[in-house]
C-alpha positions as MATLAB code, in Angstrom:
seq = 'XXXXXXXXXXXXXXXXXXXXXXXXXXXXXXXXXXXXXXXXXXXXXXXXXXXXXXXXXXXXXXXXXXXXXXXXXXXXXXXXXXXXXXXXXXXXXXXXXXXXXXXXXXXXXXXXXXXXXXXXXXXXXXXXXXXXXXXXXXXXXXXXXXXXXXXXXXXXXXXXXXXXXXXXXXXXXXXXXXXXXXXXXXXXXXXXXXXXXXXXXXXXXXXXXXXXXXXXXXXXXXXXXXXXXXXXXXXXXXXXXXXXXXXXXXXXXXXXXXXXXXXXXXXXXXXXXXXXXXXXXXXXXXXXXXXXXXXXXXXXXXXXXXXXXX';
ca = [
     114.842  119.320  141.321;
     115.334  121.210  144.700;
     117.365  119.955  147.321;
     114.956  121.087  149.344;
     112.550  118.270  148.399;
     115.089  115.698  149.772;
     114.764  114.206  153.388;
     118.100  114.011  155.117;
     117.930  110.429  155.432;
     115.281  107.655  154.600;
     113.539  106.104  157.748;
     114.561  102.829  157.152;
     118.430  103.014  156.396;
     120.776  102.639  159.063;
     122.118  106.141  160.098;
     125.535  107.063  159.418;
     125.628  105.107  155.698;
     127.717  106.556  153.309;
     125.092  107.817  150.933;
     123.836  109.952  153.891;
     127.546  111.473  154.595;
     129.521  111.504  151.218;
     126.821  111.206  147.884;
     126.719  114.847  146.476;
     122.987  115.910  146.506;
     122.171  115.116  142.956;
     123.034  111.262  143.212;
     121.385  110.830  146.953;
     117.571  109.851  146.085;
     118.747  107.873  142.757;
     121.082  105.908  145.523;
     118.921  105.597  148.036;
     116.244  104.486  145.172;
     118.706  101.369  144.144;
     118.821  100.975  148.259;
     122.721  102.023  148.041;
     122.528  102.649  151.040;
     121.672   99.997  152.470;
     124.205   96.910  151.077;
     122.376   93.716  152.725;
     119.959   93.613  149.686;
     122.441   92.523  147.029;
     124.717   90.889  149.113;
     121.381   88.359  149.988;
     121.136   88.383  146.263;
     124.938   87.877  145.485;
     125.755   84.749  147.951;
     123.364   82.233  145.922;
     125.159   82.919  142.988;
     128.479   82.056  144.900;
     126.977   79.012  146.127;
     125.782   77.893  142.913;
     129.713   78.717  141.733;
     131.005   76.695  144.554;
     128.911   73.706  144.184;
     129.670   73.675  140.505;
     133.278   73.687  141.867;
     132.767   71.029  144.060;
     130.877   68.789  141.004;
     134.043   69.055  139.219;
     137.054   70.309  141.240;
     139.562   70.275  138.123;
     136.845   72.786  136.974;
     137.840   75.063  140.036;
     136.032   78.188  141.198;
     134.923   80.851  138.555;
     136.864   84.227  140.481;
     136.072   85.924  137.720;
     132.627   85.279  137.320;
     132.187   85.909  140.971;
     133.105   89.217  140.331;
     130.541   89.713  137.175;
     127.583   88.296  139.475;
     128.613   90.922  142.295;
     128.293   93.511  139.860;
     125.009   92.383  137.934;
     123.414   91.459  142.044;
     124.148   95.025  142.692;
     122.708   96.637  139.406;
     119.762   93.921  139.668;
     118.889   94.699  142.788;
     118.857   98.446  142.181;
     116.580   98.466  139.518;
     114.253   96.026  141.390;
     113.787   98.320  144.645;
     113.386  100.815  141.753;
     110.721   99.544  140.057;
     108.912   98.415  143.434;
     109.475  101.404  144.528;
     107.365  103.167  141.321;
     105.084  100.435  141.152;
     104.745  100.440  145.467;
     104.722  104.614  146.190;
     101.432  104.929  147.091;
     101.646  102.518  149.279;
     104.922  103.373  150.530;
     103.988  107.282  151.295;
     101.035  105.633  154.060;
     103.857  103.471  155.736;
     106.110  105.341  157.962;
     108.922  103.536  157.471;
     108.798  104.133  154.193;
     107.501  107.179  153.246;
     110.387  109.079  153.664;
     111.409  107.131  150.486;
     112.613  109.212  147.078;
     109.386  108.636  145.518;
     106.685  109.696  147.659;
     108.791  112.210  149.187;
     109.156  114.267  146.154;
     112.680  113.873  145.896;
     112.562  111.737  142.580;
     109.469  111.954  139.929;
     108.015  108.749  139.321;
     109.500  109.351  135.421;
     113.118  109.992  136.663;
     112.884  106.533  138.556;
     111.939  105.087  135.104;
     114.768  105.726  133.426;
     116.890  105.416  136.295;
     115.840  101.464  136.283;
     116.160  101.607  132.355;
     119.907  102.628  133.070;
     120.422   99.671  135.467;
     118.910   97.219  133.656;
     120.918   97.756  130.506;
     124.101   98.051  132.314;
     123.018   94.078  134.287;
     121.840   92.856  130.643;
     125.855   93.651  129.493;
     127.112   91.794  132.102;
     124.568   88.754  131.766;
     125.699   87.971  128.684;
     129.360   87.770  129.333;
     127.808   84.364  130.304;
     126.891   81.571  127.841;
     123.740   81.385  126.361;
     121.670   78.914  128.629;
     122.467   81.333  131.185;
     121.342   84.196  129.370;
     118.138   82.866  128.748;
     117.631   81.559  132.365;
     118.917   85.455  133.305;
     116.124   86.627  130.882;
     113.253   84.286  132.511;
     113.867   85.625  136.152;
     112.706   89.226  134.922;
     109.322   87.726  135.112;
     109.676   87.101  138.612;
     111.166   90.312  138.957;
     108.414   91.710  137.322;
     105.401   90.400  139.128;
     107.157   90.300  142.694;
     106.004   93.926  143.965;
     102.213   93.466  142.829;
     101.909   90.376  144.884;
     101.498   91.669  148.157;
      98.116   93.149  146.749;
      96.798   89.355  145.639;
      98.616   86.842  147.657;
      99.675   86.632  151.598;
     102.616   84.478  150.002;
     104.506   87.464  148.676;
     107.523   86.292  149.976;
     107.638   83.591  148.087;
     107.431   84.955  144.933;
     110.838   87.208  146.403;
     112.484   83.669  147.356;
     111.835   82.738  143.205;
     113.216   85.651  142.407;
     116.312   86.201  144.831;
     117.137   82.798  145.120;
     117.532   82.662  141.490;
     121.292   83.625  141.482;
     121.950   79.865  142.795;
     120.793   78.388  139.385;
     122.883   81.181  137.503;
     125.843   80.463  139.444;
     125.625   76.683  138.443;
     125.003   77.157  134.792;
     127.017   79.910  134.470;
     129.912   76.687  134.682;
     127.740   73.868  133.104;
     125.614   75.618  130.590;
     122.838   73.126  132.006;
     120.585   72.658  135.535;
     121.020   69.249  137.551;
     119.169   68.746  140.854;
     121.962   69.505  143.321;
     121.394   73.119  141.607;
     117.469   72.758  141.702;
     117.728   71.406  145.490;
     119.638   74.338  146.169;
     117.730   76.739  144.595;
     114.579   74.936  146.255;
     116.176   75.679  150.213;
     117.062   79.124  149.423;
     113.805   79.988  148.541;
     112.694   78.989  151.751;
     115.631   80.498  153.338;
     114.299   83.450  151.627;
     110.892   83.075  152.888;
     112.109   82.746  156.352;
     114.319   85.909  156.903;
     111.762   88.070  154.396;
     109.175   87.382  157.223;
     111.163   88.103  159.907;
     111.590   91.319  157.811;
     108.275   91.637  157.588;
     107.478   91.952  161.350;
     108.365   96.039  161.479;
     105.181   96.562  159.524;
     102.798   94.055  160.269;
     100.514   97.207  161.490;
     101.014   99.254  158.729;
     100.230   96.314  156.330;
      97.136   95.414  158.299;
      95.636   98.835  158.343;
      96.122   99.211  154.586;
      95.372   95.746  153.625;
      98.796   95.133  152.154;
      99.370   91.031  152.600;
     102.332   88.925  153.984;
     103.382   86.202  155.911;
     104.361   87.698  158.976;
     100.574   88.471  159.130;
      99.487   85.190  157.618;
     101.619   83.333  160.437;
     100.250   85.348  162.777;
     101.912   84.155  166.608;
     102.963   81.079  164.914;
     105.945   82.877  163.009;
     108.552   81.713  165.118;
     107.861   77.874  164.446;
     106.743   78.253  160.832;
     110.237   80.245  160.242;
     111.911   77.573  162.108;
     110.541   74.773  159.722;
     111.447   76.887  156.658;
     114.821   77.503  158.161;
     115.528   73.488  158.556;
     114.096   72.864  154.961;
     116.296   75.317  153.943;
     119.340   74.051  155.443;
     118.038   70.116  154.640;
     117.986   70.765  151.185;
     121.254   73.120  150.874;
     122.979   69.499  152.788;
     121.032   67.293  150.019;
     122.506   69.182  147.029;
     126.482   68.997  148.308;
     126.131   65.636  149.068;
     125.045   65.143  145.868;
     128.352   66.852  144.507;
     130.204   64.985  146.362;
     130.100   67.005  149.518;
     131.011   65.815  152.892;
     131.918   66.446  156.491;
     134.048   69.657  155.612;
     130.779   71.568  154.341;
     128.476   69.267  156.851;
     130.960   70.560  159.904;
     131.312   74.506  158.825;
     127.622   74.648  157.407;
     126.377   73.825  161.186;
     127.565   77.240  161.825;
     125.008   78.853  159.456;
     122.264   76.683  161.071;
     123.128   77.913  164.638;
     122.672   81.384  163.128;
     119.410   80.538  161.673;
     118.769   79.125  165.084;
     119.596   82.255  167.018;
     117.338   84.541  164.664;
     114.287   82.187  165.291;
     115.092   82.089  169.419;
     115.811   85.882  169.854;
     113.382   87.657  167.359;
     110.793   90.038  168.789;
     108.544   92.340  166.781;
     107.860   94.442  170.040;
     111.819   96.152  170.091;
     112.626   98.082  167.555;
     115.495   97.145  165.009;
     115.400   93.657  166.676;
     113.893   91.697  163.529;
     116.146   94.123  161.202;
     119.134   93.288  162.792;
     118.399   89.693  162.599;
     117.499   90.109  158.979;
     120.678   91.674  158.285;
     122.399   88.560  159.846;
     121.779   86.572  157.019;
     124.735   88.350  154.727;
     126.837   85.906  157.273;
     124.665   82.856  156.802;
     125.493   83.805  153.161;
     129.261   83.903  153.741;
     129.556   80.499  156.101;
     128.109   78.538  153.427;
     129.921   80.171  150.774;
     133.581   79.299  152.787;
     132.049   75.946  153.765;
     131.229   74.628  150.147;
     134.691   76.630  149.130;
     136.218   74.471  151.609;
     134.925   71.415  150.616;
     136.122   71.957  147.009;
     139.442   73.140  148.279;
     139.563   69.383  150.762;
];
């Protein structure tokens, strides 16, 4: 295909990214498809399955933390999340070329076919499924069941103002991995913190969702930053303490104490700060506070580390 098909950049990646400056033309629209250029995506997948490491850790210190699967789940987040954006962004591009943030997007731009993508997220999803099952066989069966969720995630937003939640059951699902990648079971600290980081999810996904709340309402595409409306500061403020309750409930649980009680309260005042300071009406202001969360990700990561290390 013609480089002359390709935009220079897609409207909603941060300028300057390395796909932009050093991918040779040929691999720009596949990385841009698998969002490599913009790393937030699997790092908000990759942190659950840390935490769901670290409270596995903290269940049975002699156990210790899993380094090495830590590194397998970085790799599969990253191919995972690849081929979903790629397959949302097949199943999404007409909607996608009548949004302008996103129609500058490989698809509807012309820069991939529709076909191409297809076997581009074949390619990913092979290369995840060899990693996956490096793990032991409950996991591999609970890493099978989330491609459902995968699966029916992008339609949603056509049937459903909820279709954030249905991304919270699907991203958040790296926290049960991460715990029975170690146990070869689930327990309910691992279900409770599955259960906040969906709503965690929810929260910051809506935020998200603020940049194109217009575009959404003048094609009739759903979500819950419309759904909420003017309310979606305290309705993201309730799903942000749930969140936070219920990621508290599940290391106490484990054992946890005041080491991950004490550092965690960092993460909340982060939470806190998104809420206090969002505002759909400047632009990149509820980007920037989505992108945020990769730190919320890493506090409670070193806080539940912590608590195993104490």
């Amino acid at each position: 295909m013609s480089d002359t098909n390709q935009p220079d950049a897609v409207a909603d990646a941060q300028s300057g990214n390395w796909v932009d400056r050093y991918a040779p033309a040929w691999l720009k629209p596949y990385a841009r498809l698998a969002r490599w250029d913009r790393p937030i995506g699997f790092w908000l997948l990759f942190w659950p399955c840390v935490w769901g490491l670290a409270l596995a850790a903290v269940a049975s210190p002699d156990l210790g933390f899993d380094w090495w699967a830590a590194i397998l789940m970085l790799a599969g987040a990253i191919l995972m999340r690849g081929a979903g954006c790629t397959f949302n962004d097949i199943v999404d591009r007409d909607i996608d070329d009548k949004v302008a943030r996103t129609r500058s997007r490989p698809i509807p731009s012309g820069a991939v076919t529709a076909r191409d993508a297809f076997a581009f997220l074949v390619a990913q999803a092979l290369l995840a499924s060899v990693i996956l099952f490096q793990f032991n066989r409950f996991t591999v069966w609970a890493g099978v069941a989330s491609l459902v969720l995968v699966a029916i995630y992008p339609f949603m937003k056509r049937v459903t103002w909820w279709p954030q939640a249905f991304l919270g059951l699907a991203f958040s699902y790296g926290a049960l991995v991460g715990w029975s990648s170690q146990t070869a079971s689930l327990a309910m600290p691992a279900l409770l913190l599955y259960c906040g980081t969906i709503l965690w999810v929810i929260g910051y996904d809506t935020l998200y969702a603020l940049q194109d709340i217009e575009d959404d309402a003048l094609i009739g595409v759903k979500s819950t930053a419309r759904l909420f409306g003017d309310h979606v500061r305290p309705v993201v403020a309730v799903l942000y303490t749930g969140a936070y309750l219920l990621w508290m409930a599940a290391a106490l649980l484990v054992g946890g104490g005041i080491v991950f009680a004490a550092l965690s309260l960092a993460a909340a005042a982060l939470l806190a700060w998104q809420v206090w300071t969002v505002d759909a009406e400047q632009p990149d202001n509820p980007r920037f506070r989505f992108d945020s969360n990769k730190y919320v990700g890493i506090i409670l990561a070193l806080a539940l580390l912590a608590e195993w290390v104490w």
